[in-house]
Amino acid sequence: MLKCKNISFQYNRSTWLFRNVNFALERGEIVGMFGKSGSGKTTLAKIMANYLSPAEGEVIIDGEKSVFPKVYPVQLIWQHPEQAINPKWKLSETIEEVEELDKEIIDILGIKREWFNRRPHELSGGELQRFCIARAFHPDTRYIIADEITSMFDAITQAQIWHALIRLVKERNIGVLAISHHISLLERISDRIIDFNQLKSCPM
Ligand SMILES: Nc1ncnc2c1ncn2[C@@H]1O[C@H](COP(=O)(O)OP(=O)(O)OP(=O)(O)O)[C@@H](O)[C@H]1O
Ligand SMILES: [Mg+2]
């Protein structure tokens, strides 16, 4: 279980962005999250994936509070793939960062072999996002946070990407937090849906 326990955060010392957020995600479960723009969803995602430290509270991963070596078990996929990938590297180099990347992941995500020899600007956003998703599937990944990962794509690409992702996470028993403003998308993909604004004031 990935557990946020009494998490509070502030970007500047005078105001709290949120206080005492409690939330838990099981492995193999897909939880949808929506909430007002600017309320702090991406900030919470960064805390859960260890990009930011909370001011108060803690993130507990399968009962452990310790720092994990090498690959963090919570992987964050960002909205804009072009900002998450080294623009100078060929995609083959980006993907080499993941040891033992399964051929199955590449195939299920519909990544074509010829794309590997290209650099990020030579792929479409949807094609590039598939690489970012593939990269999140490290053998040590236990949870994935998908922060608006398909909001810039057309409906067919959105459906293809989510179909592939859901198949992979269910096979690997990975828990997913899917953040989106598109409630209809969350209703299609999630096992349960939560409102971040209610989470802010909900004791556990
Ligand atoms: N590095 C930063 N320094 C200062 N303030 C920041 C920083 N990053 C974000 N913020 C502010 O914190 C608030 C929460 O931002 P965050 O990106 O977490 O919101 P969000 O819920 O993900 O919004 P959206 O739905 O629009 O993606 C916003 O008011 C934002 O301006
Ligand atoms: Mg956000």
PDB file of N, CA, C and O in Angstrom, residues 15-58:
ATOM      1  N   THR A  15       1.930  30.632   3.588  1.00  0.00           N
ATOM      2  CA  THR A  15       0.650  29.946   3.357  1.00  0.00           C
ATOM      3  C   THR A  15       0.835  28.449   3.083  1.00  0.00           C
ATOM      4  O   THR A  15       1.767  28.048   2.382  1.00  0.00           O
ATOM      5  N   TRP A  16      -0.082  27.702   3.635  1.00  0.00           N
ATOM      6  CA  TRP A  16      -0.100  26.258   3.365  1.00  0.00           C
ATOM      7  C   TRP A  16      -0.855  26.014   2.062  1.00  0.00           C
ATOM      8  O   TRP A  16      -1.927  26.569   1.855  1.00  0.00           O
ATOM      9  N   LEU A  17      -0.289  25.187   1.205  1.00  0.00           N
ATOM     10  CA  LEU A  17      -1.019  24.775  -0.002  1.00  0.00           C
ATOM     11  C   LEU A  17      -2.062  23.720   0.398  1.00  0.00           C
ATOM     12  O   LEU A  17      -3.202  23.767  -0.045  1.00  0.00           O
ATOM     13  N   PHE A  18      -1.641  22.780   1.214  1.00  0.00           N
ATOM     14  CA  PHE A  18      -2.601  21.828   1.810  1.00  0.00           C
ATOM     15  C   PHE A  18      -2.025  21.321   3.121  1.00  0.00           C
ATOM     16  O   PHE A  18      -0.815  21.366   3.350  1.00  0.00           O
ATOM     17  N   ARG A  19      -2.942  20.882   3.976  1.00  0.00           N
ATOM     18  CA  ARG A  19      -2.530  20.364   5.290  1.00  0.00           C
ATOM     19  C   ARG A  19      -3.229  19.049   5.570  1.00  0.00           C
ATOM     20  O   ARG A  19      -4.385  18.852   5.231  1.00  0.00           O
ATOM     21  N   ASN A  20      -2.486  18.147   6.216  1.00  0.00           N
ATOM     22  CA  ASN A  20      -3.038  16.871   6.691  1.00  0.00           C
ATOM     23  C   ASN A  20      -3.778  16.075   5.619  1.00  0.00           C
ATOM     24  O   ASN A  20      -4.917  15.665   5.826  1.00  0.00           O
ATOM     25  N   VAL A  21      -3.128  15.870   4.501  1.00  0.00           N
ATOM     26  CA  VAL A  21      -3.738  15.035   3.459  1.00  0.00           C
ATOM     27  C   VAL A  21      -3.434  13.567   3.774  1.00  0.00           C
ATOM     28  O   VAL A  21      -2.291  13.175   3.992  1.00  0.00           O
ATOM     29  N   ASN A  22      -4.495  12.783   3.819  1.00  0.00           N
ATOM     30  CA  ASN A  22      -4.374  11.345   4.051  1.00  0.00           C
ATOM     31  C   ASN A  22      -4.978  10.613   2.867  1.00  0.00           C
ATOM     32  O   ASN A  22      -6.068  10.947   2.408  1.00  0.00           O
ATOM     33  N   PHE A  23      -4.229   9.625   2.382  1.00  0.00           N
ATOM     34  CA  PHE A  23      -4.657   8.963   1.161  1.00  0.00           C
ATOM     35  C   PHE A  23      -3.895   7.643   1.045  1.00  0.00           C
ATOM     36  O   PHE A  23      -2.724   7.563   1.388  1.00  0.00           O
ATOM     37  N   ALA A  24      -4.577   6.615   0.568  1.00  0.00           N
ATOM     38  CA  ALA A  24      -3.885   5.339   0.384  1.00  0.00           C
ATOM     39  C   ALA A  24      -4.287   4.694  -0.935  1.00  0.00           C
ATOM     40  O   ALA A  24      -5.428   4.821  -1.384  1.00  0.00           O
ATOM     41  N   LEU A  25      -3.320   4.046  -1.536  1.00  0.00           N
ATOM     42  CA  LEU A  25      -3.511   3.392  -2.830  1.00  0.00           C
ATOM     43  C   LEU A  25      -2.959   1.976  -2.730  1.00  0.00           C
ATOM     44  O   LEU A  25      -1.831   1.769  -2.304  1.00  0.00           O
ATOM     45  N   GLU A  26      -3.787   1.013  -3.099  1.00  0.00           N
ATOM     46  CA  GLU A  26      -3.354  -0.391  -3.034  1.00  0.00           C
ATOM     47  C   GLU A  26      -2.639  -0.773  -4.330  1.00  0.00           C
ATOM     48  O   GLU A  26      -2.911  -0.198  -5.383  1.00  0.00           O
ATOM     49  N   ARG A  27      -1.804  -1.796  -4.259  1.00  0.00           N
ATOM     50  CA  ARG A  27      -1.217  -2.329  -5.503  1.00  0.00           C
ATOM     51  C   ARG A  27      -2.327  -2.963  -6.342  1.00  0.00           C
ATOM     52  O   ARG A  27      -3.253  -3.562  -5.810  1.00  0.00           O
ATOM     53  N   GLY A  28      -2.261  -2.776  -7.642  1.00  0.00           N
ATOM     54  CA  GLY A  28      -3.254  -3.344  -8.544  1.00  0.00           C
ATOM     55  C   GLY A  28      -4.518  -2.526  -8.682  1.00  0.00           C
ATOM     56  O   GLY A  28      -5.404  -2.856  -9.469  1.00  0.00           O
ATOM     57  N   GLU A  29      -4.590  -1.416  -7.928  1.00  0.00           N
ATOM     58  CA  GLU A  29      -5.796  -0.586  -7.937  1.00  0.00           C
ATOM     59  C   GLU A  29      -5.553   0.677  -8.785  1.00  0.00           C
ATOM     60  O   GLU A  29      -4.461   1.238  -8.764  1.00  0.00           O
ATOM     61  N   ILE A  30      -6.587   1.120  -9.505  1.00  0.00           N
ATOM     62  CA  ILE A  30      -6.486   2.380 -10.250  1.00  0.00           C
ATOM     63  C   ILE A  30      -7.428   3.391  -9.600  1.00  0.00           C
ATOM     64  O   ILE A  30      -8.640   3.184  -9.565  1.00  0.00           O
ATOM     65  N   VAL A  31      -6.839   4.446  -9.051  1.00  0.00           N
ATOM     66  CA  VAL A  31      -7.638   5.483  -8.382  1.00  0.00           C
ATOM     67  C   VAL A  31      -7.588   6.751  -9.224  1.00  0.00           C
ATOM     68  O   VAL A  31      -6.509   7.212  -9.601  1.00  0.00           O
ATOM     69  N   GLY A  32      -8.746   7.284  -9.538  1.00  0.00           N
ATOM     70  CA  GLY A  32      -8.827   8.546 -10.283  1.00  0.00           C
ATOM     71  C   GLY A  32      -8.882   9.711  -9.314  1.00  0.00           C
ATOM     72  O   GLY A  32      -9.541   9.615  -8.271  1.00  0.00           O
ATOM     73  N   MET A  33      -8.205  10.805  -9.642  1.00  0.00           N
ATOM     74  CA  MET A  33      -8.252  11.991  -8.780  1.00  0.00           C
ATOM     75  C   MET A  33      -8.523  13.231  -9.629  1.00  0.00           C
ATOM     76  O   MET A  33      -7.883  13.448 -10.650  1.00  0.00           O
ATOM     77  N   PHE A  34      -9.509  14.013  -9.179  1.00  0.00           N
ATOM     78  CA  PHE A  34      -9.761  15.299  -9.832  1.00  0.00           C
ATOM     79  C   PHE A  34      -9.757  16.375  -8.749  1.00  0.00           C
ATOM     80  O   PHE A  34      -9.722  16.070  -7.552  1.00  0.00           O
ATOM     81  N   GLY A  35      -9.803  17.623  -9.159  1.00  0.00           N
ATOM     82  CA  GLY A  35      -9.817  18.699  -8.172  1.00  0.00           C
ATOM     83  C   GLY A  35      -9.499  20.016  -8.856  1.00  0.00           C
ATOM     84  O   GLY A  35      -8.948  20.026  -9.950  1.00  0.00           O
ATOM     85  N   LYS A  36      -9.848  21.082  -8.176  1.00  0.00           N
ATOM     86  CA  LYS A  36      -9.686  22.417  -8.753  1.00  0.00           C
ATOM     87  C   LYS A  36      -8.254  22.659  -9.242  1.00  0.00           C
ATOM     88  O   LYS A  36      -7.304  22.215  -8.620  1.00  0.00           O
ATOM     89  N   SER A  37      -8.148  23.399 -10.339  1.00  0.00           N
ATOM     90  CA  SER A  37      -6.835  23.759 -10.855  1.00  0.00           C
ATOM     91  C   SER A  37      -6.093  24.600  -9.812  1.00  0.00           C
ATOM     92  O   SER A  37      -6.680  25.499  -9.212  1.00  0.00           O
ATOM     93  N   GLY A  38      -4.847  24.267  -9.580  1.00  0.00           N
ATOM     94  CA  GLY A  38      -4.050  25.014  -8.604  1.00  0.00           C
ATOM     95  C   GLY A  38      -4.232  24.558  -7.170  1.00  0.00           C
ATOM     96  O   GLY A  38      -3.660  25.148  -6.246  1.00  0.00           O
ATOM     97  N   SER A  39      -4.997  23.492  -6.954  1.00  0.00           N
ATOM     98  CA  SER A  39      -5.257  23.051  -5.577  1.00  0.00           C
ATOM     99  C   SER A  39      -4.091  22.249  -4.998  1.00  0.00           C
ATOM    100  O   SER A  39      -4.022  22.079  -3.774  1.00  0.00           O
ATOM    101  N   GLY A  40      -3.224  21.738  -5.847  1.00  0.00           N
ATOM    102  CA  GLY A  40      -2.039  21.047  -5.316  1.00  0.00           C
ATOM    103  C   GLY A  40      -1.899  19.580  -5.709  1.00  0.00           C
ATOM    104  O   GLY A  40      -1.098  18.858  -5.115  1.00  0.00           O
ATOM    105  N   LYS A  41      -2.622  19.132  -6.720  1.00  0.00           N
ATOM    106  CA  LYS A  41      -2.575  17.713  -7.113  1.00  0.00           C
ATOM    107  C   LYS A  41      -1.183  17.321  -7.625  1.00  0.00           C
ATOM    108  O   LYS A  41      -0.635  16.288  -7.239  1.00  0.00           O
ATOM    109  N   THR A  42      -0.637  18.165  -8.522  1.00  0.00           N
ATOM    110  CA  THR A  42       0.700  17.860  -9.060  1.00  0.00           C
ATOM    111  C   THR A  42       1.745  17.921  -7.950  1.00  0.00           C
ATOM    112  O   THR A  42       2.667  17.099  -7.903  1.00  0.00           O
ATOM    113  N   THR A  43       1.561  18.859  -7.032  1.00  0.00           N
ATOM    114  CA  THR A  43       2.494  18.954  -5.898  1.00  0.00           C
ATOM    115  C   THR A  43       2.449  17.671  -5.065  1.00  0.00           C
ATOM    116  O   THR A  43       3.498  17.122  -4.701  1.00  0.00           O
ATOM    117  N   LEU A  44       1.250  17.185  -4.780  1.00  0.00           N
ATOM    118  CA  LEU A  44       1.129  15.928  -4.027  1.00  0.00           C
ATOM    119  C   LEU A  44       1.771  14.774  -4.813  1.00  0.00           C
ATOM    120  O   LEU A  44       2.455  13.923  -4.232  1.00  0.00           O
ATOM    121  N   ALA A  45       1.561  14.764  -6.134  1.00  0.00           N
ATOM    122  CA  ALA A  45       2.157  13.713  -6.975  1.00  0.00           C
ATOM    123  C   ALA A  45       3.683  13.741  -6.846  1.00  0.00           C
ATOM    124  O   ALA A  45       4.323  12.692  -6.719  1.00  0.00           O
ATOM    125  N   LYS A  46       4.267  14.950  -6.851  1.00  0.00           N
ATOM    126  CA  LYS A  46       5.726  15.070  -6.735  1.00  0.00           C
ATOM    127  C   LYS A  46       6.213  14.594  -5.368  1.00  0.00           C
ATOM    128  O   LYS A  46       7.274  13.994  -5.262  1.00  0.00           O
ATOM    129  N   ILE A  47       5.414  14.855  -4.327  1.00  0.00           N
ATOM    130  CA  ILE A  47       5.791  14.384  -2.986  1.00  0.00           C
ATOM    131  C   ILE A  47       5.747  12.849  -2.957  1.00  0.00           C
ATOM    132  O   ILE A  47       6.660  12.188  -2.457  1.00  0.00           O
ATOM    133  N   MET A  48       4.687  12.284  -3.546  1.00  0.00           N
ATOM    134  CA  MET A  48       4.549  10.824  -3.520  1.00  0.00           C
ATOM    135  C   MET A  48       5.672  10.130  -4.294  1.00  0.00           C
ATOM    136  O   MET A  48       6.083   9.028  -3.955  1.00  0.00           O
ATOM    137  N   ALA A  49       6.172  10.799  -5.353  1.00  0.00           N
ATOM    138  CA  ALA A  49       7.238  10.197  -6.169  1.00  0.00           C
ATOM    139  C   ALA A  49       8.629  10.658  -5.726  1.00  0.00           C
ATOM    140  O   ALA A  49       9.614  10.422  -6.426  1.00  0.00           O
ATOM    141  N   ASN A  50       8.690  11.344  -4.575  1.00  0.00           N
ATOM    142  CA  ASN A  50       9.968  11.728  -3.966  1.00  0.00           C
ATOM    143  C   ASN A  50      10.729  12.819  -4.730  1.00  0.00           C
ATOM    144  O   ASN A  50      11.941  12.915  -4.617  1.00  0.00           O
ATOM    145  N   TYR A  51      10.013  13.652  -5.490  1.00  0.00           N
ATOM    146  CA  TYR A  51      10.653  14.811  -6.120  1.00  0.00           C
ATOM    147  C   TYR A  51      10.653  15.998  -5.151  1.00  0.00           C
ATOM    148  O   TYR A  51      11.428  16.929  -5.304  1.00  0.00           O
ATOM    149  N   LEU A  52       9.722  15.992  -4.215  1.00  0.00           N
ATOM    150  CA  LEU A  52       9.612  17.045  -3.209  1.00  0.00           C
ATOM    151  C   LEU A  52       9.439  16.392  -1.836  1.00  0.00           C
ATOM    152  O   LEU A  52       8.866  15.306  -1.746  1.00  0.00           O
ATOM    153  N   SER A  53       9.909  17.078  -0.806  1.00  0.00           N
ATOM    154  CA  SER A  53       9.694  16.565   0.564  1.00  0.00           C
ATOM    155  C   SER A  53       8.527  17.301   1.200  1.00  0.00           C
ATOM    156  O   SER A  53       8.422  18.519   1.060  1.00  0.00           O
ATOM    157  N   PRO A  54       7.680  16.587   1.929  1.00  0.00           N
ATOM    158  CA  PRO A  54       6.580  17.278   2.608  1.00  0.00           C
ATOM    159  C   PRO A  54       7.103  18.098   3.784  1.00  0.00           C
ATOM    160  O   PRO A  54       8.135  17.755   4.367  1.00  0.00           O
ATOM    161  N   ALA A  55       6.383  19.163   4.138  1.00  0.00           N
ATOM    162  CA  ALA A  55       6.756  19.951   5.318  1.00  0.00           C
ATOM    163  C   ALA A  55       6.407  19.171   6.581  1.00  0.00           C
ATOM    164  O   ALA A  55       7.118  19.224   7.578  1.00  0.00           O
ATOM    165  N   GLU A  56       5.303  18.454   6.508  1.00  0.00           N
ATOM    166  CA  GLU A  56       4.868  17.590   7.618  1.00  0.00           C
ATOM    167  C   GLU A  56       4.336  16.293   7.025  1.00  0.00           C
ATOM    168  O   GLU A  56       3.883  16.271   5.886  1.00  0.00           O
ATOM    169  N   GLY A  57       4.355  15.266   7.828  1.00  0.00           N
ATOM    170  CA  GLY A  57       3.774  13.994   7.402  1.00  0.00           C
ATOM    171  C   GLY A  57       4.781  13.130   6.659  1.00  0.00           C
ATOM    172  O   GLY A  57       5.949  13.497   6.500  1.00  0.00           O
ATOM    173  N   GLU A  58       4.299  11.976   6.194  1.00  0.00           N
ATOM    174  CA  GLU A  58       5.220  11.057   5.520  1.00  0.00           C
ATOM    175  C   GLU A  58       4.505  10.187   4.482  1.00  0.00           C
ATOM    176  O   GLU A  58       3.289   9.980   4.552  1.00  0.00           O
TER     177      GLU A  58
END
